[in-house]
Structures are given as structure tokens and as C-alpha cells.
Amino acid sequence: MTGDRSDAQRPRFNLETMSGVYPGVRTPRFQRLRLTQSAAPASAPVWAPLLWYDDPPACVLTLPDSGSLEVAGEASMVRLADPGLTVHGKLQTALAEIGYTLRACGVCVHWQPQDARTEDDLALGRCTFLSPDQIVPASLEPLLDQSALAPDCPHFASREGAPDAPLPHGEAGPVTSPLRRAAAVYKEREQADRTFWGRLRRVARKAGLSVGQAETDDLLFAWADSLMERSGVGAGTEPCFACRGRMANLGALTVASPEDDKQTYSVWRCRLCAATYFNRWIDSWERLDNLQTDETYWRVAPAEAVTLLARMAEVVGGEHPAGRHERTAERAWFEAFVARRPILSHQIKLGR
């Protein structure tokens, strides 16, 4: 055999035999998909890891409960060569042929492709699901964007056929966040308060007067302009359930649990796939010697995340524990929201 066989040109694995591919291998891009068996659509979805490779371009999906690839063989895998931006449609077709249903935003009837893509080079679309009579503030419309492989929410409805999105133009980039980060806002406020007009505004606020620009006339959506992404660059973020991205905290409200523990509701959004989640954190450290915490996550549609944020914004200073005993009505509303919603993750941790 002739030709250059240097390491630079040698493939990292054999796509036909899948030599060199096995669970746990580290790749620059990683995704987890939710699947159900086509014969049992009402069954609980299960997670399946999707590994990406660049040389040659390919992705490999390991089917649920298949065990080791070396033992299970090729039947436990779905392989796509050169998946591209239409990977969601290709995965839907390939999985349907072997009796599985892909549950991802890109194959949902509510997902409409946009002329954009994520940092992971996946198609970005806008979720069109809205609650009855709901109006999303224009400033928060980017919150409706979701990656094609973002996990399904309870309103998921599979679209018939392969919903391949048109190829977006331009370069891949981070998902747009309509909310400014709290650290940047606080820094700007601190700098503004050092000026003459800043000192004057502080004096006026203490006296109950208004100085400078008037409040917005659109009081209906005034709360939307006050929202901030509370997480920092790394601190305050949590790993996403579906991709390698980090979730940022968009809003929180603290109430008192029936046991008088601190119970915090919060909304989270992944900075990579843009999936939105709702969290309930119960802190029992002060009551129990074992330092117990109880944490539950639910997947929510982006429009539902907007509704949750609006409800949280109604309580001034609601993220702080002070006054939590006066928020029984808010606690009842949030508990009713999650009452019949499928749980995505539930963990009880003991500090000792």
C-alpha cells in the first residue's frame, strides 16, 4: 500500500466497524437525547448519549440499556456519517426504523427553524407554544429559542416526516440571552452612582422623588426589563441535563415549606442549547442534623419559563428568605403548576 499514513491523516476510528468507539469516550461535543419506544409511546422517556466526532464527521447514538458496545454489537448503536445541521431529522428517521421515537425540540410541531445555529453547530429554532391568551414581551422573545436537540417538554408533539431545517447562514455562535448578567448590571450601577447625577438620584429616591428618566409607560411588561441573569461566568451555574453547556439562573423566589424549611423556586436556562428548566430546592440544613437538601427539576417550555419569571417578579425581593412566611399564596401557585408535571430529576442529598 502506498501513500502517506501519518497520524494527521489516519482516521481516529473506523465508522464501518466502529473500532475505537465505546461508551465514556471523551469528545469535544456531547449530547444526551430522550427516547421512547414507538410501541409504547406513553412510557417514560429514557436518556441515550450521543457522541460527536470531527475526523471523519460523524455521530454515534448508544441505545438505552444496551450495555457495553463491545458486547452488544452494532445493534446497540445508531451511526450517522456527516450529520450536519439536519442531524435532528436524520436521527428521527434512523430511530423510527428501529422502533424508537426521538423526543427533541427539532422534531416537535411547535419548533420553527431560525436562520441561526448554536455554538455546537446545531440548528436553532423558536418554540411557538404559548399558554392561552399569553403575550411574551418583545424583550424576552429570544428566550423562546431552542436548539434542535434540546430535550422535549410536556407539550412535545412529534412532527410527521423528517423536519429538516434550512441550513442557516453565518457562523455558529453562542445562544443569544435577552437578559443582562447581574454582575455587569451591578458594576454599571456602582459606576453611575459615583457621578453627580447618581448621587442626586440616590438622595431623591430616599425622599420619594423621581429624578431623570421617567418610568416606562408600558407597565404591563415593566417587570421584563428588570430581569437579570443571576449566574456569573462560571460560579452559580449548573451542568445542563442534555448537553455540555451550563445552566444560568434567571430568577428565584423563596417561600416557607410546610416544615418551615427554606424552599426556593427558580428558573434556569442552558447557555448552549437554550433549554429551560424549573427547579425546586428545599434546604433542611437548619432543621435536620444530617444537612439534608431536596432538589427537583422539571423541563418547561420557554413560554412557561416566561410565565414563571413573571410570577416571581411580582414579589419584590422574593429571592431572599426574609418574608418567606408571607408567601403562602405564591407557594400554592407554584405547587399547582408542577402537580401533574413529569419530573426530570429528583435528588435528596445528605451533608453528613
PDB file of C-alpha atoms in Angstrom, residues 27-303:
ATOM      1  CA  THR A  27     -15.294  14.026  22.562  1.00  0.00           C
ATOM      2  CA  PRO A  28     -15.415  17.816  22.182  1.00  0.00           C
ATOM      3  CA  ARG A  29     -19.206  17.701  21.706  1.00  0.00           C
ATOM      4  CA  PHE A  30     -21.598  15.653  23.786  1.00  0.00           C
ATOM      5  CA  GLN A  31     -25.375  15.377  23.838  1.00  0.00           C
ATOM      6  CA  ARG A  32     -27.977  13.330  25.692  1.00  0.00           C
ATOM      7  CA  LEU A  33     -31.245  12.572  23.915  1.00  0.00           C
ATOM      8  CA  ARG A  34     -34.581  11.411  25.285  1.00  0.00           C
ATOM      9  CA  LEU A  35     -36.169   8.435  23.528  1.00  0.00           C
ATOM     10  CA  THR A  36     -39.322   6.353  23.840  1.00  0.00           C
ATOM     11  CA  GLN A  37     -40.184   3.068  22.213  1.00  0.00           C
ATOM     12  CA  SER A  38     -42.615   3.547  19.333  1.00  0.00           C
ATOM     13  CA  ALA A  39     -44.660   0.568  20.535  1.00  0.00           C
ATOM     14  CA  ALA A  40     -45.120   2.187  23.956  1.00  0.00           C
ATOM     15  CA  PRO A  41     -45.416   5.960  23.388  1.00  0.00           C
ATOM     16  CA  ALA A  42     -46.830   6.531  26.875  1.00  0.00           C
ATOM     17  CA  SER A  43     -43.787   5.012  28.564  1.00  0.00           C
ATOM     18  CA  ALA A  44     -41.350   7.215  30.434  1.00  0.00           C
ATOM     19  CA  PRO A  45     -38.594   8.573  28.165  1.00  0.00           C
ATOM     20  CA  VAL A  46     -35.055   7.303  28.687  1.00  0.00           C
ATOM     21  CA  TRP A  47     -31.745   9.047  28.085  1.00  0.00           C
ATOM     22  CA  ALA A  48     -29.304   7.997  25.354  1.00  0.00           C
ATOM     23  CA  PRO A  49     -25.809   9.501  24.885  1.00  0.00           C
ATOM     24  CA  LEU A  50     -24.842  10.974  21.520  1.00  0.00           C
ATOM     25  CA  LEU A  51     -21.109  11.249  20.794  1.00  0.00           C
ATOM     26  CA  TRP A  52     -19.742  13.568  18.101  1.00  0.00           C
ATOM     27  CA  TYR A  53     -16.581  13.196  16.065  1.00  0.00           C
ATOM     28  CA  ASP A  54     -14.858  15.634  13.752  1.00  0.00           C
ATOM     29  CA  ASP A  55     -12.449  13.439  11.807  1.00  0.00           C
ATOM     30  CA  PRO A  56     -14.289  11.993   9.991  1.00  0.00           C
ATOM     31  CA  PRO A  57     -17.525  13.944  10.746  1.00  0.00           C
ATOM     32  CA  ALA A  58     -19.937  11.539  12.412  1.00  0.00           C
ATOM     33  CA  CYS A  59     -22.083  10.957  15.458  1.00  0.00           C
ATOM     34  CA  VAL A  60     -22.897   7.744  17.311  1.00  0.00           C
ATOM     35  CA  LEU A  61     -26.003   7.241  19.476  1.00  0.00           C
ATOM     36  CA  THR A  62     -25.908   4.475  22.072  1.00  0.00           C
ATOM     37  CA  LEU A  63     -29.355   2.977  22.564  1.00  0.00           C
ATOM     38  CA  PRO A  64     -30.744   2.631  26.109  1.00  0.00           C
ATOM     39  CA  ASP A  65     -29.909  -0.435  28.207  1.00  0.00           C
ATOM     40  CA  SER A  66     -27.575  -1.773  25.559  1.00  0.00           C
ATOM     41  CA  GLY A  67     -24.633  -2.251  27.899  1.00  0.00           C
ATOM     42  CA  SER A  68     -21.111  -2.292  26.533  1.00  0.00           C
ATOM     43  CA  LEU A  69     -20.811  -1.726  22.806  1.00  0.00           C
ATOM     44  CA  GLU A  70     -18.143  -4.411  22.602  1.00  0.00           C
ATOM     45  CA  VAL A  71     -20.632  -6.956  23.956  1.00  0.00           C
ATOM     46  CA  ALA A  72     -23.874  -5.682  22.474  1.00  0.00           C
ATOM     47  CA  GLY A  73     -22.501  -5.160  18.988  1.00  0.00           C
ATOM     48  CA  GLU A  74     -23.669  -2.835  16.257  1.00  0.00           C
ATOM     49  CA  ALA A  75     -27.378  -3.343  17.029  1.00  0.00           C
ATOM     50  CA  SER A  76     -26.963  -1.109  20.092  1.00  0.00           C
ATOM     51  CA  MET A  77     -25.858   1.911  18.048  1.00  0.00           C
ATOM     52  CA  VAL A  78     -27.212   4.394  15.547  1.00  0.00           C
ATOM     53  CA  ARG A  79     -24.443   5.798  13.346  1.00  0.00           C
ATOM     54  CA  LEU A  80     -24.692   8.891  11.185  1.00  0.00           C
ATOM     55  CA  ALA A  81     -21.913   9.931   8.847  1.00  0.00           C
ATOM     56  CA  ASP A  82     -21.646  13.683   8.228  1.00  0.00           C
ATOM     57  CA  PRO A  83     -24.740  14.547  10.311  1.00  0.00           C
ATOM     58  CA  GLY A  84     -24.636  18.301   9.605  1.00  0.00           C
ATOM     59  CA  LEU A  85     -27.273  20.821  10.672  1.00  0.00           C
ATOM     60  CA  THR A  86     -30.125  18.436   9.850  1.00  0.00           C
ATOM     61  CA  VAL A  87     -28.984  15.851  12.379  1.00  0.00           C
ATOM     62  CA  HIS A  88     -32.313  16.019  14.241  1.00  0.00           C
ATOM     63  CA  GLY A  89     -34.259  14.937  11.160  1.00  0.00           C
ATOM     64  CA  LYS A  90     -31.750  12.219  10.306  1.00  0.00           C
ATOM     65  CA  LEU A  91     -31.859  10.867  13.851  1.00  0.00           C
ATOM     66  CA  GLN A  92     -35.658  10.844  13.834  1.00  0.00           C
ATOM     67  CA  THR A  93     -35.716   8.803  10.627  1.00  0.00           C
ATOM     68  CA  ALA A  94     -32.995   6.374  11.731  1.00  0.00           C
ATOM     69  CA  LEU A  95     -34.587   5.791  15.139  1.00  0.00           C
ATOM     70  CA  ALA A  96     -38.056   5.290  13.677  1.00  0.00           C
ATOM     71  CA  GLU A  97     -36.710   2.439  11.549  1.00  0.00           C
ATOM     72  CA  ILE A  98     -35.666   0.503  14.666  1.00  0.00           C
ATOM     73  CA  GLY A  99     -38.713   1.291  16.812  1.00  0.00           C
ATOM     74  CA  TYR A 100     -37.698   4.396  18.739  1.00  0.00           C
ATOM     75  CA  THR A 101     -39.141   7.920  18.862  1.00  0.00           C
ATOM     76  CA  LEU A 102     -36.821  10.887  19.249  1.00  0.00           C
ATOM     77  CA  ARG A 103     -38.118  13.457  21.745  1.00  0.00           C
ATOM     78  CA  ALA A 104     -36.270  16.660  20.903  1.00  0.00           C
ATOM     79  CA  CYS A 105     -37.336  20.193  20.040  1.00  0.00           C
ATOM     80  CA  GLY A 106     -36.208  19.935  16.419  1.00  0.00           C
ATOM     81  CA  VAL A 107     -38.814  17.247  15.649  1.00  0.00           C
ATOM     82  CA  CYS A 108     -41.674  18.937  17.539  1.00  0.00           C
ATOM     83  CA  VAL A 109     -44.590  20.656  15.790  1.00  0.00           C
ATOM     84  CA  HIS A 110     -44.037  23.773  17.937  1.00  0.00           C
ATOM     85  CA  TRP A 111     -40.404  24.264  16.802  1.00  0.00           C
ATOM     86  CA  GLN A 112     -39.820  26.616  13.876  1.00  0.00           C
ATOM     87  CA  PRO A 113     -36.262  26.853  12.477  1.00  0.00           C
ATOM     88  CA  GLN A 114     -34.496  30.208  12.537  1.00  0.00           C
ATOM     89  CA  ASP A 115     -31.608  31.479  10.437  1.00  0.00           C
ATOM     90  CA  ALA A 116     -29.168  30.764  13.258  1.00  0.00           C
ATOM     91  CA  ARG A 117     -27.226  27.964  14.871  1.00  0.00           C
ATOM     92  CA  THR A 118     -25.766  27.234  18.276  1.00  0.00           C
ATOM     93  CA  GLU A 119     -22.151  27.196  19.373  1.00  0.00           C
ATOM     94  CA  ASP A 120     -22.263  23.402  18.894  1.00  0.00           C
ATOM     95  CA  ASP A 121     -23.266  23.985  15.254  1.00  0.00           C
ATOM     96  CA  LEU A 122     -26.837  22.755  15.733  1.00  0.00           C
ATOM     97  CA  ALA A 123     -29.864  24.375  14.132  1.00  0.00           C
ATOM     98  CA  LEU A 124     -31.590  26.932  16.366  1.00  0.00           C
ATOM     99  CA  GLY A 125     -35.358  27.341  16.259  1.00  0.00           C
ATOM    100  CA  ARG A 126     -38.120  29.198  18.068  1.00  0.00           C
ATOM    101  CA  CYS A 127     -40.704  27.419  20.199  1.00  0.00           C
ATOM    102  CA  THR A 128     -44.157  28.655  19.185  1.00  0.00           C
ATOM    103  CA  PHE A 129     -46.013  27.071  22.104  1.00  0.00           C
ATOM    104  CA  LEU A 130     -47.875  29.665  24.160  1.00  0.00           C
ATOM    105  CA  SER A 131     -50.333  29.351  27.002  1.00  0.00           C
ATOM    106  CA  PRO A 132     -53.888  30.550  26.269  1.00  0.00           C
ATOM    107  CA  ASP A 133     -54.017  34.349  25.912  1.00  0.00           C
ATOM    108  CA  GLN A 134     -50.290  34.617  26.690  1.00  0.00           C
ATOM    109  CA  ILE A 135     -48.273  37.528  25.332  1.00  0.00           C
ATOM    110  CA  VAL A 136     -44.489  37.328  25.569  1.00  0.00           C
ATOM    111  CA  PRO A 137     -42.742  40.711  25.987  1.00  0.00           C
ATOM    112  CA  ALA A 138     -40.702  41.590  22.916  1.00  0.00           C
ATOM    113  CA  SER A 139     -37.558  41.926  25.029  1.00  0.00           C
ATOM    114  CA  LEU A 140     -37.918  38.292  26.143  1.00  0.00           C
ATOM    115  CA  GLU A 141     -38.688  36.720  22.764  1.00  0.00           C
ATOM    116  CA  PRO A 142     -35.108  35.346  22.443  1.00  0.00           C
ATOM    117  CA  LEU A 143     -35.936  33.160  25.449  1.00  0.00           C
ATOM    118  CA  LEU A 144     -38.196  31.180  23.106  1.00  0.00           C
ATOM    119  CA  ASP A 145     -35.237  29.956  21.036  1.00  0.00           C
ATOM    120  CA  GLN A 146     -34.264  26.307  21.475  1.00  0.00           C
ATOM    121  CA  SER A 147     -31.595  24.070  19.987  1.00  0.00           C
ATOM    122  CA  ALA A 148     -32.823  21.364  17.622  1.00  0.00           C
ATOM    123  CA  LEU A 149     -31.604  18.710  20.092  1.00  0.00           C
ATOM    124  CA  ALA A 150     -32.861  20.370  23.276  1.00  0.00           C
ATOM    125  CA  PRO A 151     -34.913  17.868  25.318  1.00  0.00           C
ATOM    126  CA  ASP A 152     -38.679  17.685  24.993  1.00  0.00           C
ATOM    127  CA  CYS A 153     -41.113  19.374  27.359  1.00  0.00           C
ATOM    128  CA  PRO A 154     -44.595  18.086  28.369  1.00  0.00           C
ATOM    129  CA  HIS A 155     -46.100  19.853  25.337  1.00  0.00           C
ATOM    130  CA  PHE A 156     -43.980  17.895  22.856  1.00  0.00           C
ATOM    131  CA  ALA A 157     -45.832  16.632  19.777  1.00  0.00           C
ATOM    132  CA  SER A 158     -43.812  14.740  17.203  1.00  0.00           C
ATOM    133  CA  ARG A 159     -43.910  16.127  13.687  1.00  0.00           C
ATOM    134  CA  GLU A 160     -44.544  13.632  10.913  1.00  0.00           C
ATOM    135  CA  GLY A 161     -41.710  13.192   8.473  1.00  0.00           C
ATOM    136  CA  ALA A 162     -38.179  14.472   8.686  1.00  0.00           C
ATOM    137  CA  PRO A 163     -38.380  18.157   9.730  1.00  0.00           C
ATOM    138  CA  ASP A 164     -35.013  19.127   8.290  1.00  0.00           C
ATOM    139  CA  ALA A 165     -34.413  22.812   8.868  1.00  0.00           C
ATOM    140  CA  PRO A 166     -32.969  25.009   6.127  1.00  0.00           C
ATOM    141  CA  LEU A 167     -29.263  25.493   6.525  1.00  0.00           C
ATOM    142  CA  PRO A 168     -28.634  28.707   8.479  1.00  0.00           C
ATOM    143  CA  HIS A 169     -26.212  31.273   7.094  1.00  0.00           C
ATOM    144  CA  GLY A 170     -23.358  32.791   9.036  1.00  0.00           C
ATOM    145  CA  GLU A 171     -21.057  31.364  11.658  1.00  0.00           C
ATOM    146  CA  ALA A 172     -22.013  29.269  14.663  1.00  0.00           C
ATOM    147  CA  GLY A 173     -22.100  31.236  17.890  1.00  0.00           C
ATOM    148  CA  PRO A 174     -23.413  31.376  21.447  1.00  0.00           C
ATOM    149  CA  VAL A 175     -27.158  31.357  22.005  1.00  0.00           C
ATOM    150  CA  THR A 176     -28.465  34.886  22.494  1.00  0.00           C
ATOM    151  CA  SER A 177     -29.609  35.736  26.003  1.00  0.00           C
ATOM    152  CA  PRO A 178     -32.067  38.627  26.349  1.00  0.00           C
ATOM    153  CA  LEU A 179     -31.103  39.091  29.991  1.00  0.00           C
ATOM    154  CA  ARG A 180     -28.101  41.043  31.163  1.00  0.00           C
ATOM    155  CA  ARG A 181     -25.842  39.396  33.697  1.00  0.00           C
ATOM    156  CA  ALA A 182     -26.248  40.641  37.243  1.00  0.00           C
ATOM    157  CA  ALA A 183     -22.528  41.282  37.786  1.00  0.00           C
ATOM    158  CA  ALA A 184     -22.384  43.628  34.792  1.00  0.00           C
ATOM    159  CA  VAL A 185     -25.549  45.459  35.863  1.00  0.00           C
ATOM    160  CA  TYR A 186     -24.296  45.955  39.419  1.00  0.00           C
ATOM    161  CA  LYS A 187     -20.963  47.262  38.139  1.00  0.00           C
ATOM    162  CA  GLU A 188     -22.681  49.782  35.875  1.00  0.00           C
ATOM    163  CA  ARG A 189     -24.929  50.926  38.712  1.00  0.00           C
ATOM    164  CA  GLU A 190     -21.957  51.343  41.008  1.00  0.00           C
ATOM    165  CA  GLN A 191     -20.151  53.460  38.430  1.00  0.00           C
ATOM    166  CA  ALA A 192     -23.281  55.522  37.726  1.00  0.00           C
ATOM    167  CA  ASP A 193     -23.881  56.164  41.439  1.00  0.00           C
ATOM    168  CA  ARG A 194     -20.447  57.779  41.702  1.00  0.00           C
ATOM    169  CA  THR A 195     -21.417  60.577  39.315  1.00  0.00           C
ATOM    170  CA  PHE A 196     -23.162  63.798  40.345  1.00  0.00           C
ATOM    171  CA  TRP A 197     -26.497  62.671  38.863  1.00  0.00           C
ATOM    172  CA  GLY A 198     -26.085  59.295  40.514  1.00  0.00           C
ATOM    173  CA  ARG A 199     -25.694  60.867  43.954  1.00  0.00           C
ATOM    174  CA  LEU A 200     -28.661  63.121  43.220  1.00  0.00           C
ATOM    175  CA  ARG A 201     -30.827  60.134  42.251  1.00  0.00           C
ATOM    176  CA  ARG A 202     -29.928  58.346  45.493  1.00  0.00           C
ATOM    177  CA  VAL A 203     -30.968  61.371  47.544  1.00  0.00           C
ATOM    178  CA  ALA A 204     -34.182  61.708  45.545  1.00  0.00           C
ATOM    179  CA  ARG A 205     -35.091  58.041  45.949  1.00  0.00           C
ATOM    180  CA  LYS A 206     -34.700  58.305  49.709  1.00  0.00           C
ATOM    181  CA  ALA A 207     -37.004  61.336  49.654  1.00  0.00           C
ATOM    182  CA  GLY A 208     -39.565  59.534  47.487  1.00  0.00           C
ATOM    183  CA  LEU A 209     -38.931  61.756  44.461  1.00  0.00           C
ATOM    184  CA  SER A 210     -38.041  60.902  40.857  1.00  0.00           C
ATOM    185  CA  VAL A 211     -35.114  62.419  39.004  1.00  0.00           C
ATOM    186  CA  GLY A 212     -34.094  61.948  35.395  1.00  0.00           C
ATOM    187  CA  GLN A 213     -35.734  59.483  33.027  1.00  0.00           C
ATOM    188  CA  ALA A 214     -39.328  58.639  33.809  1.00  0.00           C
ATOM    189  CA  GLU A 215     -40.518  55.104  34.389  1.00  0.00           C
ATOM    190  CA  THR A 216     -41.588  53.111  31.361  1.00  0.00           C
ATOM    191  CA  ASP A 217     -45.133  53.693  30.147  1.00  0.00           C
ATOM    192  CA  ASP A 218     -45.646  50.012  29.403  1.00  0.00           C
ATOM    193  CA  LEU A 219     -46.291  48.925  32.981  1.00  0.00           C
ATOM    194  CA  LEU A 220     -47.665  45.602  31.791  1.00  0.00           C
ATOM    195  CA  PHE A 221     -44.183  44.428  30.786  1.00  0.00           C
ATOM    196  CA  ALA A 222     -42.071  46.635  33.047  1.00  0.00           C
ATOM    197  CA  TRP A 223     -41.043  43.563  35.033  1.00  0.00           C
ATOM    198  CA  ALA A 224     -39.347  42.081  31.960  1.00  0.00           C
ATOM    199  CA  ASP A 225     -36.842  44.944  31.770  1.00  0.00           C
ATOM    200  CA  SER A 226     -35.769  44.362  35.376  1.00  0.00           C
ATOM    201  CA  LEU A 227     -34.860  40.688  34.894  1.00  0.00           C
ATOM    202  CA  MET A 228     -31.194  39.723  35.126  1.00  0.00           C
ATOM    203  CA  GLU A 229     -29.217  36.550  34.573  1.00  0.00           C
ATOM    204  CA  ARG A 230     -28.190  35.930  38.159  1.00  0.00           C
ATOM    205  CA  SER A 231     -25.366  33.446  37.477  1.00  0.00           C
ATOM    206  CA  GLY A 232     -21.810  34.537  36.802  1.00  0.00           C
ATOM    207  CA  VAL A 233     -19.456  33.290  34.111  1.00  0.00           C
ATOM    208  CA  GLY A 234     -18.856  30.009  35.911  1.00  0.00           C
ATOM    209  CA  ALA A 235     -19.953  30.497  39.504  1.00  0.00           C
ATOM    210  CA  GLY A 236     -23.650  29.980  40.103  1.00  0.00           C
ATOM    211  CA  THR A 237     -24.163  27.812  37.015  1.00  0.00           C
ATOM    212  CA  GLU A 238     -25.191  24.150  36.887  1.00  0.00           C
ATOM    213  CA  PRO A 239     -24.485  21.471  34.243  1.00  0.00           C
ATOM    214  CA  CYS A 240     -27.218  21.056  31.643  1.00  0.00           C
ATOM    215  CA  PHE A 241     -29.119  17.768  31.562  1.00  0.00           C
ATOM    216  CA  ALA A 242     -28.875  17.434  27.783  1.00  0.00           C
ATOM    217  CA  CYS A 243     -25.549  18.884  26.618  1.00  0.00           C
ATOM    218  CA  ARG A 244     -22.109  20.014  27.757  1.00  0.00           C
ATOM    219  CA  GLY A 245     -23.365  23.530  28.452  1.00  0.00           C
ATOM    220  CA  ARG A 246     -24.006  25.284  31.759  1.00  0.00           C
ATOM    221  CA  MET A 247     -27.380  26.458  33.031  1.00  0.00           C
ATOM    222  CA  ALA A 248     -27.742  30.012  34.312  1.00  0.00           C
ATOM    223  CA  ASN A 249     -30.234  31.167  36.926  1.00  0.00           C
ATOM    224  CA  LEU A 250     -32.768  33.656  35.517  1.00  0.00           C
ATOM    225  CA  GLY A 251     -34.958  34.217  38.574  1.00  0.00           C
ATOM    226  CA  ALA A 252     -35.855  32.844  42.000  1.00  0.00           C
ATOM    227  CA  LEU A 253     -38.470  33.056  44.747  1.00  0.00           C
ATOM    228  CA  THR A 254     -38.034  31.750  48.297  1.00  0.00           C
ATOM    229  CA  VAL A 255     -41.018  30.546  50.352  1.00  0.00           C
ATOM    230  CA  ALA A 256     -41.512  28.525  53.523  1.00  0.00           C
ATOM    231  CA  SER A 257     -42.098  24.783  53.161  1.00  0.00           C
ATOM    232  CA  PRO A 258     -44.757  23.013  55.258  1.00  0.00           C
ATOM    233  CA  GLU A 259     -41.915  22.034  57.631  1.00  0.00           C
ATOM    234  CA  ASP A 260     -40.792  25.688  57.757  1.00  0.00           C
ATOM    235  CA  ASP A 261     -37.666  24.981  55.697  1.00  0.00           C
ATOM    236  CA  LYS A 262     -36.375  27.434  53.115  1.00  0.00           C
ATOM    237  CA  GLN A 263     -37.909  26.395  49.794  1.00  0.00           C
ATOM    238  CA  THR A 264     -36.648  28.132  46.656  1.00  0.00           C
ATOM    239  CA  TYR A 265     -38.229  28.035  43.200  1.00  0.00           C
ATOM    240  CA  SER A 266     -36.006  29.082  40.306  1.00  0.00           C
ATOM    241  CA  VAL A 267     -35.871  29.198  36.504  1.00  0.00           C
ATOM    242  CA  TRP A 268     -32.763  28.038  34.642  1.00  0.00           C
ATOM    243  CA  ARG A 269     -31.636  28.242  31.006  1.00  0.00           C
ATOM    244  CA  CYS A 270     -28.743  26.459  29.328  1.00  0.00           C
ATOM    245  CA  ARG A 271     -26.281  28.839  27.690  1.00  0.00           C
ATOM    246  CA  LEU A 272     -25.521  26.289  24.963  1.00  0.00           C
ATOM    247  CA  CYS A 273     -28.749  24.502  23.920  1.00  0.00           C
ATOM    248  CA  ALA A 274     -31.095  27.145  25.451  1.00  0.00           C
ATOM    249  CA  ALA A 275     -33.271  24.522  27.194  1.00  0.00           C
ATOM    250  CA  THR A 276     -35.316  25.985  30.065  1.00  0.00           C
ATOM    251  CA  TYR A 277     -35.865  24.248  33.402  1.00  0.00           C
ATOM    252  CA  PHE A 278     -37.806  24.842  36.615  1.00  0.00           C
ATOM    253  CA  ASN A 279     -36.201  23.965  39.938  1.00  0.00           C
ATOM    254  CA  ARG A 280     -37.433  23.465  43.489  1.00  0.00           C
ATOM    255  CA  TRP A 281     -34.777  23.420  46.201  1.00  0.00           C
ATOM    256  CA  ILE A 282     -35.712  22.605  49.825  1.00  0.00           C
ATOM    257  CA  ASP A 283     -32.974  23.412  52.333  1.00  0.00           C
ATOM    258  CA  SER A 284     -33.383  21.468  55.587  1.00  0.00           C
ATOM    259  CA  TRP A 285     -29.940  22.285  56.998  1.00  0.00           C
ATOM    260  CA  GLU A 286     -31.243  24.388  59.864  1.00  0.00           C
ATOM    261  CA  ARG A 287     -33.876  21.827  60.935  1.00  0.00           C
ATOM    262  CA  LEU A 288     -32.082  18.487  60.459  1.00  0.00           C
ATOM    263  CA  ASP A 289     -28.718  17.365  61.774  1.00  0.00           C
ATOM    264  CA  ASN A 290     -27.914  15.490  58.553  1.00  0.00           C
ATOM    265  CA  LEU A 291     -27.858  18.725  56.490  1.00  0.00           C
ATOM    266  CA  GLN A 292     -30.445  17.402  54.012  1.00  0.00           C
ATOM    267  CA  THR A 293     -31.352  19.132  50.753  1.00  0.00           C
ATOM    268  CA  ASP A 294     -34.145  18.082  48.394  1.00  0.00           C
ATOM    269  CA  GLU A 295     -33.820  19.192  44.758  1.00  0.00           C
ATOM    270  CA  THR A 296     -36.259  18.622  41.864  1.00  0.00           C
ATOM    271  CA  TYR A 297     -36.036  19.725  38.235  1.00  0.00           C
ATOM    272  CA  TRP A 298     -38.786  19.933  35.630  1.00  0.00           C
ATOM    273  CA  ARG A 299     -38.404  20.667  31.930  1.00  0.00           C
ATOM    274  CA  VAL A 300     -40.596  23.621  30.949  1.00  0.00           C
ATOM    275  CA  ALA A 301     -41.425  25.207  27.621  1.00  0.00           C
ATOM    276  CA  PRO A 302     -39.775  28.615  27.092  1.00  0.00           C
ATOM    277  CA  ALA A 303     -43.137  30.388  27.248  1.00  0.00           C
TER     278      ALA A 303
END
